Coordinates of C-alpha atoms in Angstrom, one line a residue:
X104 CA -11.1 2.1 -21.1
X105 CA -11.9 5.2 -20.3
X106 CA -13.4 5.1 -17.5
X107 CA -11.7 2.3 -15.9
X108 CA -8.9 4.7 -16.4
X109 CA -10.2 7.8 -14.7
X110 CA -11.0 5.2 -11.6
X111 CA -7.4 4.1 -11.2
X112 CA -6.1 7.6 -11.2
X113 CA -9.4 8.5 -8.6
X114 CA -7.7 5.3 -6.4
X115 CA -4.4 7.3 -6.6
X116 CA -5.4 10.3 -5.8
X117 CA -6.9 8.8 -2.6
X118 CA -3.9 6.2 -1.9
X119 CA -1.5 9.8 -2.3
X120 CA -2.8 11.2 0.6
X121 CA -1.2 8.6 2.9
X122 CA 2.7 10.1 2.1
X123 CA 1.9 13.6 4.1
X124 CA -0.8 12.6 6.5
X125 CA 1.7 11.9 8.9
X126 CA 3.1 15.3 8.1
X127 CA 0.2 16.9 9.3
X128 CA 0.4 15.8 12.6
X129 CA 4.4 16.4 13.2
X130 CA 5.4 14.5 16.6
X131 CA 2.6 11.4 16.7
X132 CA 3.8 8.2 16.6
X133 CA 3.4 5.7 13.7
X134 CA 1.9 2.9 15.8
X135 CA -0.8 5.2 16.6
X136 CA -1.2 6.9 12.9
X137 CA -1.8 3.1 11.5
X138 CA -3.6 2.0 14.2
X139 CA -5.5 5.1 14.7
X140 CA -6.0 4.9 10.5
X141 CA -8.0 1.9 10.4
X142 CA -9.8 2.1 14.0
X143 CA -11.8 4.5 11.3
X144 CA -11.6 1.9 8.3
X145 CA -13.7 -0.7 10.7
X146 CA -15.8 1.5 12.2
X147 CA -16.5 2.4 8.1
X148 CA -17.2 -0.6 7.0
X149 CA -19.5 -1.6 9.6
X150 CA -22.5 -0.4 7.9
X151 CA -21.3 -2.9 4.9
X152 CA -20.8 -5.7 7.2
X153 CA -24.2 -5.4 8.9
X154 CA -26.4 -5.6 4.9
X155 CA -23.7 -8.3 3.7
X156 CA -24.4 -9.9 7.2
X157 CA -25.8 -13.4 5.9
X158 CA -22.8 -13.5 2.9
X159 CA -20.3 -12.9 5.1
X160 CA -21.5 -16.0 8.0
X161 CA -20.9 -18.1 4.9
X162 CA -17.4 -17.5 5.0
X163 CA -14.9 -20.2 6.9
X164 CA -12.9 -20.6 10.0
X165 CA -9.9 -20.5 7.6
X166 CA -11.3 -17.5 5.6
X167 CA -11.5 -15.5 8.8
X168 CA -8.2 -16.5 9.5
X169 CA -6.8 -15.3 6.1
X170 CA -8.8 -12.4 5.7
X171 CA -6.8 -11.6 9.4
X172 CA -3.1 -12.4 7.8
X173 CA -4.0 -10.2 5.2
X174 CA -5.3 -7.3 7.5
X175 CA -2.2 -7.2 9.5
X176 CA 0.6 -7.4 7.0
X177 CA -1.1 -5.2 4.8
X178 CA -2.8 -2.4 6.7
X179 CA -1.6 -2.2 10.7
X180 CA 2.1 -3.5 9.4
X181 CA 2.4 -1.5 6.6
X182 CA 0.9 1.8 7.4
X183 CA 3.0 1.7 10.9
X184 CA 6.3 1.2 8.8
X185 CA 5.0 3.3 6.0
X186 CA 4.2 6.5 8.7
X187 CA 7.9 5.4 10.4
X188 CA 9.8 5.6 7.0
X189 CA 8.0 9.2 6.0
X190 CA 9.0 10.6 9.2
X191 CA 12.2 9.7 8.6
X192 CA 13.0 10.3 5.1
X193 CA 10.3 13.0 4.3
X194 CA 7.4 11.6 1.6
X195 CA 8.8 12.2 -1.6
X196 CA 12.0 9.7 -1.1
X197 CA 9.2 7.0 0.9
X198 CA 6.6 7.5 -1.9
X199 CA 9.6 6.7 -4.7
X200 CA 11.1 3.7 -2.4
X201 CA 6.4 2.4 -2.8
X202 CA 6.7 3.5 -6.8
X203 CA 9.0 0.5 -6.9
X204 CA 5.6 -2.1 -6.1
X205 CA 4.8 -2.6 -9.6
X206 CA 7.9 -4.1 -10.6
X207 CA 8.8 -5.8 -7.3
X208 CA 5.5 -7.3 -7.8
X209 CA 5.8 -7.8 -11.8
X210 CA 8.9 -10.2 -9.9
X211 CA 7.5 -12.1 -7.2
X212 CA 5.1 -13.1 -9.4
X213 CA 6.8 -13.6 -12.1
X214 CA 8.6 -16.4 -10.6
X215 CA 5.7 -17.9 -8.1
X216 CA 2.9 -17.9 -10.6
X217 CA 4.7 -18.0 -13.6
X218 CA 3.2 -22.1 -14.5
X219 CA -0.2 -20.0 -13.8
X220 CA 0.0 -17.1 -15.6
X221 CA 2.6 -16.8 -18.3
X222 CA 6.4 -15.9 -16.8
X223 CA 8.1 -12.1 -18.7
X224 CA 11.4 -12.8 -19.4
X225 CA 14.8 -11.5 -18.6
X226 CA 15.1 -8.9 -21.5
X227 CA 12.0 -8.1 -20.2
X228 CA 12.1 -7.2 -16.5
X229 CA 16.1 -7.0 -16.1
X230 CA 15.9 -3.5 -18.1
X231 CA 13.3 -2.0 -16.3
X232 CA 15.0 -2.9 -12.9
X233 CA 17.7 -0.6 -14.5
X234 CA 15.8 2.2 -14.8
X235 CA 13.6 1.9 -11.7
X236 CA 16.8 2.0 -9.9
X237 CA 18.3 5.4 -12.0
X238 CA 15.3 7.2 -11.3
X239 CA 15.7 5.8 -7.2
X240 CA 19.2 6.9 -7.2
X241 CA 18.4 10.4 -8.8
X242 CA 15.5 10.9 -6.0
X243 CA 18.2 9.9 -3.5
X244 CA 20.4 12.6 -4.2
X245 CA 18.5 15.4 -4.0
X246 CA 16.1 14.3 -0.9
X247 CA 18.6 12.6 1.2
X248 CA 21.3 14.3 3.4
X249 CA 23.5 12.5 4.9
X250 CA 24.0 14.2 7.8
X251 CA 26.3 12.6 10.9
X252 CA 24.0 12.9 13.7
X253 CA 21.1 11.7 11.7
X254 CA 22.6 8.8 9.7
X255 CA 21.2 6.5 11.9
X256 CA 17.5 7.8 12.2
X257 CA 17.6 7.9 8.4
X258 CA 19.0 4.1 8.2
X259 CA 16.4 2.4 9.5
X260 CA 13.8 4.7 7.3
X261 CA 15.0 3.7 4.7
X262 CA 14.4 0.1 6.4
X263 CA 11.1 0.5 7.2
X264 CA 10.8 1.4 3.5
X265 CA 12.0 -1.5 2.7
X266 CA 9.7 -3.5 4.9
X267 CA 6.8 -1.3 3.8
X268 CA 7.1 -3.1 -0.3
X269 CA 8.3 -6.2 1.6
X270 CA 4.4 -6.2 3.1
X271 CA 2.8 -4.6 0.1
X272 CA 4.4 -7.4 -2.1
X273 CA 3.1 -10.0 0.2
X274 CA -0.1 -9.0 0.7
X275 CA -1.7 -8.8 -3.3
X276 CA -0.4 -11.9 -4.5
X277 CA -1.7 -13.5 -1.3
X278 CA -5.0 -11.3 -2.0
X279 CA -5.1 -12.2 -5.5
X280 CA -4.7 -16.2 -4.7
X281 CA -7.8 -16.3 -2.4
X282 CA -9.9 -14.9 -5.2
X283 CA -8.8 -16.8 -8.0
X284 CA -9.0 -19.9 -5.4
X285 CA -12.4 -18.9 -4.5
X286 CA -14.2 -18.0 -7.9
X287 CA -18.0 -17.5 -6.1
X288 CA -17.0 -15.3 -3.9
X289 CA -17.5 -11.4 -4.2
X290 CA -14.5 -9.6 -4.1
X291 CA -16.8 -6.7 -2.4
X292 CA -17.2 -9.2 0.0
X293 CA -13.6 -10.5 0.9
X294 CA -12.7 -6.3 0.9
X295 CA -15.7 -5.7 4.0
X296 CA -15.0 -9.1 5.8
X297 CA -10.9 -7.7 6.1
X298 CA -12.2 -4.3 7.1
X299 CA -14.5 -6.1 9.6
X300 CA -11.6 -8.5 11.0
X301 CA -9.4 -4.7 10.9
X302 CA -11.6 -2.8 13.4
X303 CA -10.6 -5.4 16.8
X304 CA -7.0 -5.7 15.4
X305 CA -7.0 -2.0 15.3
X306 CA -8.8 -1.6 18.8
X307 CA -6.1 -3.9 20.0
X308 CA -3.5 -1.8 18.5
X309 CA -4.2 1.5 19.4
X310 CA -4.9 -0.1 22.9
X311 CA -1.9 -1.4 22.9
X312 CA -0.1 2.2 21.5
X313 CA -1.7 4.1 24.4
X314 CA -0.2 1.9 27.1
X315 CA 3.4 1.5 25.6
X316 CA 3.2 5.9 25.5
X317 CA 1.6 5.9 28.5
X318 CA 4.6 4.2 30.0
X319 CA 7.3 5.6 27.3
X320 CA 6.0 9.6 27.1
X321 CA 3.8 10.0 29.9
X322 CA 3.9 13.6 28.3
X323 CA 2.4 12.8 25.5
X324 CA -1.5 14.1 25.8
X325 CA -3.7 10.5 25.7
X326 CA -6.2 9.0 23.7
X327 CA -5.6 11.5 21.0
X328 CA -2.3 13.7 21.5
X329 CA -1.2 17.2 21.3
X330 CA -4.1 17.9 19.1
X331 CA -6.9 15.8 19.6
X332 CA -9.2 17.1 16.7
X333 CA -6.3 17.1 13.6
X334 CA -6.1 14.0 14.8
X335 CA -9.5 12.1 14.6
X336 CA -10.5 14.7 11.7
X337 CA -7.1 13.3 9.9
X338 CA -7.8 9.5 11.4
X339 CA -11.6 9.9 10.1
X340 CA -10.4 11.4 6.5
X341 CA -7.7 8.8 5.7
X342 CA -9.4 6.0 6.3
X343 CA -12.8 7.0 4.8
X344 CA -10.5 8.3 1.5
X345 CA -7.7 5.8 1.7
X346 CA -8.8 2.5 3.1
X347 CA -12.4 2.7 1.1
X348 CA -13.1 5.0 -1.1
X349 CA -9.7 4.5 -2.7
X350 CA -9.9 0.6 -2.4
X351 CA -13.9 1.1 -3.9
X352 CA -12.6 3.1 -6.8
X353 CA -9.7 0.9 -7.8
X354 CA -11.8 -2.1 -7.7
X355 CA -14.3 0.3 -10.0
X356 CA -11.2 0.1 -12.3
X357 CA -9.8 -3.6 -11.8
X358 CA -13.7 -4.4 -13.4
X359 CA -12.9 -2.0 -16.4
X360 CA -9.7 -3.1 -17.8
X361 CA -6.9 -5.2 -18.5
X362 CA -4.9 -6.7 -15.3
X363 CA -1.5 -6.0 -17.5
X364 CA -2.8 -1.7 -17.5
X365 CA -4.0 -2.1 -14.3
X366 CA -0.7 -2.8 -13.0
X367 CA 1.0 0.0 -14.0
X368 CA -1.5 2.4 -13.5
X369 CA -0.9 2.1 -9.9
X370 CA 2.3 4.4 -10.5
X371 CA -0.7 7.5 -10.2
X372 CA -0.3 6.7 -6.6
X373 CA 3.5 8.0 -6.6
X374 CA 2.8 10.5 -8.4
X375 CA 0.4 11.4 -6.3
X376 CA 2.3 11.6 -3.4
X377 CA 5.2 13.7 -4.8
X378 CA 2.7 16.0 -5.8
X379 CA 1.1 16.4 -2.2
X380 CA 4.2 16.4 -0.7
X381 CA 5.9 18.9 -3.3
X382 CA 2.5 21.0 -2.5
X383 CA 3.2 20.9 1.6
X384 CA 6.6 22.1 1.2
X385 CA 5.6 25.0 -1.4
X386 CA 7.9 24.3 -3.7
X387 CA 8.1 23.0 -7.8
X388 CA 10.2 19.5 -7.3
X389 CA 14.0 20.1 -9.1
X390 CA 14.9 18.6 -12.3
X391 CA 17.0 16.1 -10.5
X392 CA 13.7 15.1 -8.9
X393 CA 11.5 15.0 -12.1
X394 CA 14.3 12.9 -14.4
X395 CA 13.4 10.2 -11.6
X396 CA 9.6 10.0 -11.9
X397 CA 10.3 9.6 -15.6
X398 CA 12.8 7.3 -15.6
X399 CA 10.5 5.2 -12.6
X400 CA 7.2 5.1 -15.0
X401 CA 9.0 4.6 -18.0
X402 CA 10.2 1.5 -15.8
X403 CA 7.1 0.4 -14.8
X404 CA 5.3 0.6 -18.2
X405 CA 8.6 -1.1 -19.8
X406 CA 8.0 -4.4 -17.5
X407 CA 4.0 -4.1 -17.6
X408 CA 4.4 -4.0 -22.0
X409 CA 5.5 -7.2 -22.0
X410 CA 3.1 -10.7 -23.1
X411 CA 4.0 -13.0 -20.5
X412 CA 4.7 -16.8 -21.9
X413 CA 2.8 -20.2 -20.7
X414 CA 5.3 -22.0 -18.5
X415 CA 5.4 -26.0 -17.9
X416 CA 4.4 -26.5 -14.4
X417 CA 7.4 -28.2 -13.3
X418 CA 10.3 -24.8 -14.0
X419 CA 7.9 -22.5 -11.9
X420 CA 6.1 -22.8 -8.6
X421 CA 2.5 -21.5 -8.4
X422 CA 1.8 -21.6 -4.7
X423 CA 2.7 -18.7 -2.5
X424 CA 4.1 -19.3 0.8

């Protein structure tokens, strides 16, 4: 149990880096950051794919199409939206919005998989949502200063953050459905397949980003931007730590801990993102932000401390579309 919690903590510490990475290369467009990260991830996974080549060859065409859909939504689109949100509304607020994922995912799973896995009562869900809303409001008051000349950009940042939440609500549920429908497949093999599919998609996306920059921003240095060494090293570090090592640690935690405990531990990602953001600022978070963190954590723990109750098949839809 303790080892599983430690692995979840390590995964959160790794994933929290994605909330400050865009700030370390200011001026880079989100599309270049997203495609650069997953291009690095795809290159890192190549040796693993070579070792598992026989088992990967056994996957069907529909399996590869599923892996492609998962990598598009859960990787490239998600990180594009997250990077754009961070650049427009800042890391702390973006981290707190992404921090709603455990509850949003629980709501979606409650509705879509109630017949199969049981359903949480409204008395368990609604108080948790109120706590989450209070936490987000407290952080909004501190982190989001509305200015007439920047309001449109900030609204776009909020919309991108919400889109990122939707992407990562869809991804884990769809991914979990595939794993449940293929009990004979290794989760590690499935992660390798997604990483392998990521490489050509990320390469095309990166080249497309370069072409767009060549037309829209001819002064932007290509192919690696105004600080090429920093950009390449940062993409390699994010691809290694966030995409590969973070997933590895989370899988290790998932093997050791019950699902009801693993869900709340994703809060480590949110808290790590906030920690890194304020470290980068060289400042302590204000009390109102800390109060928001407390409400967020309390809401997540409350909703996931409940015991799902089995529901009749006719009262719940178990298929995710």
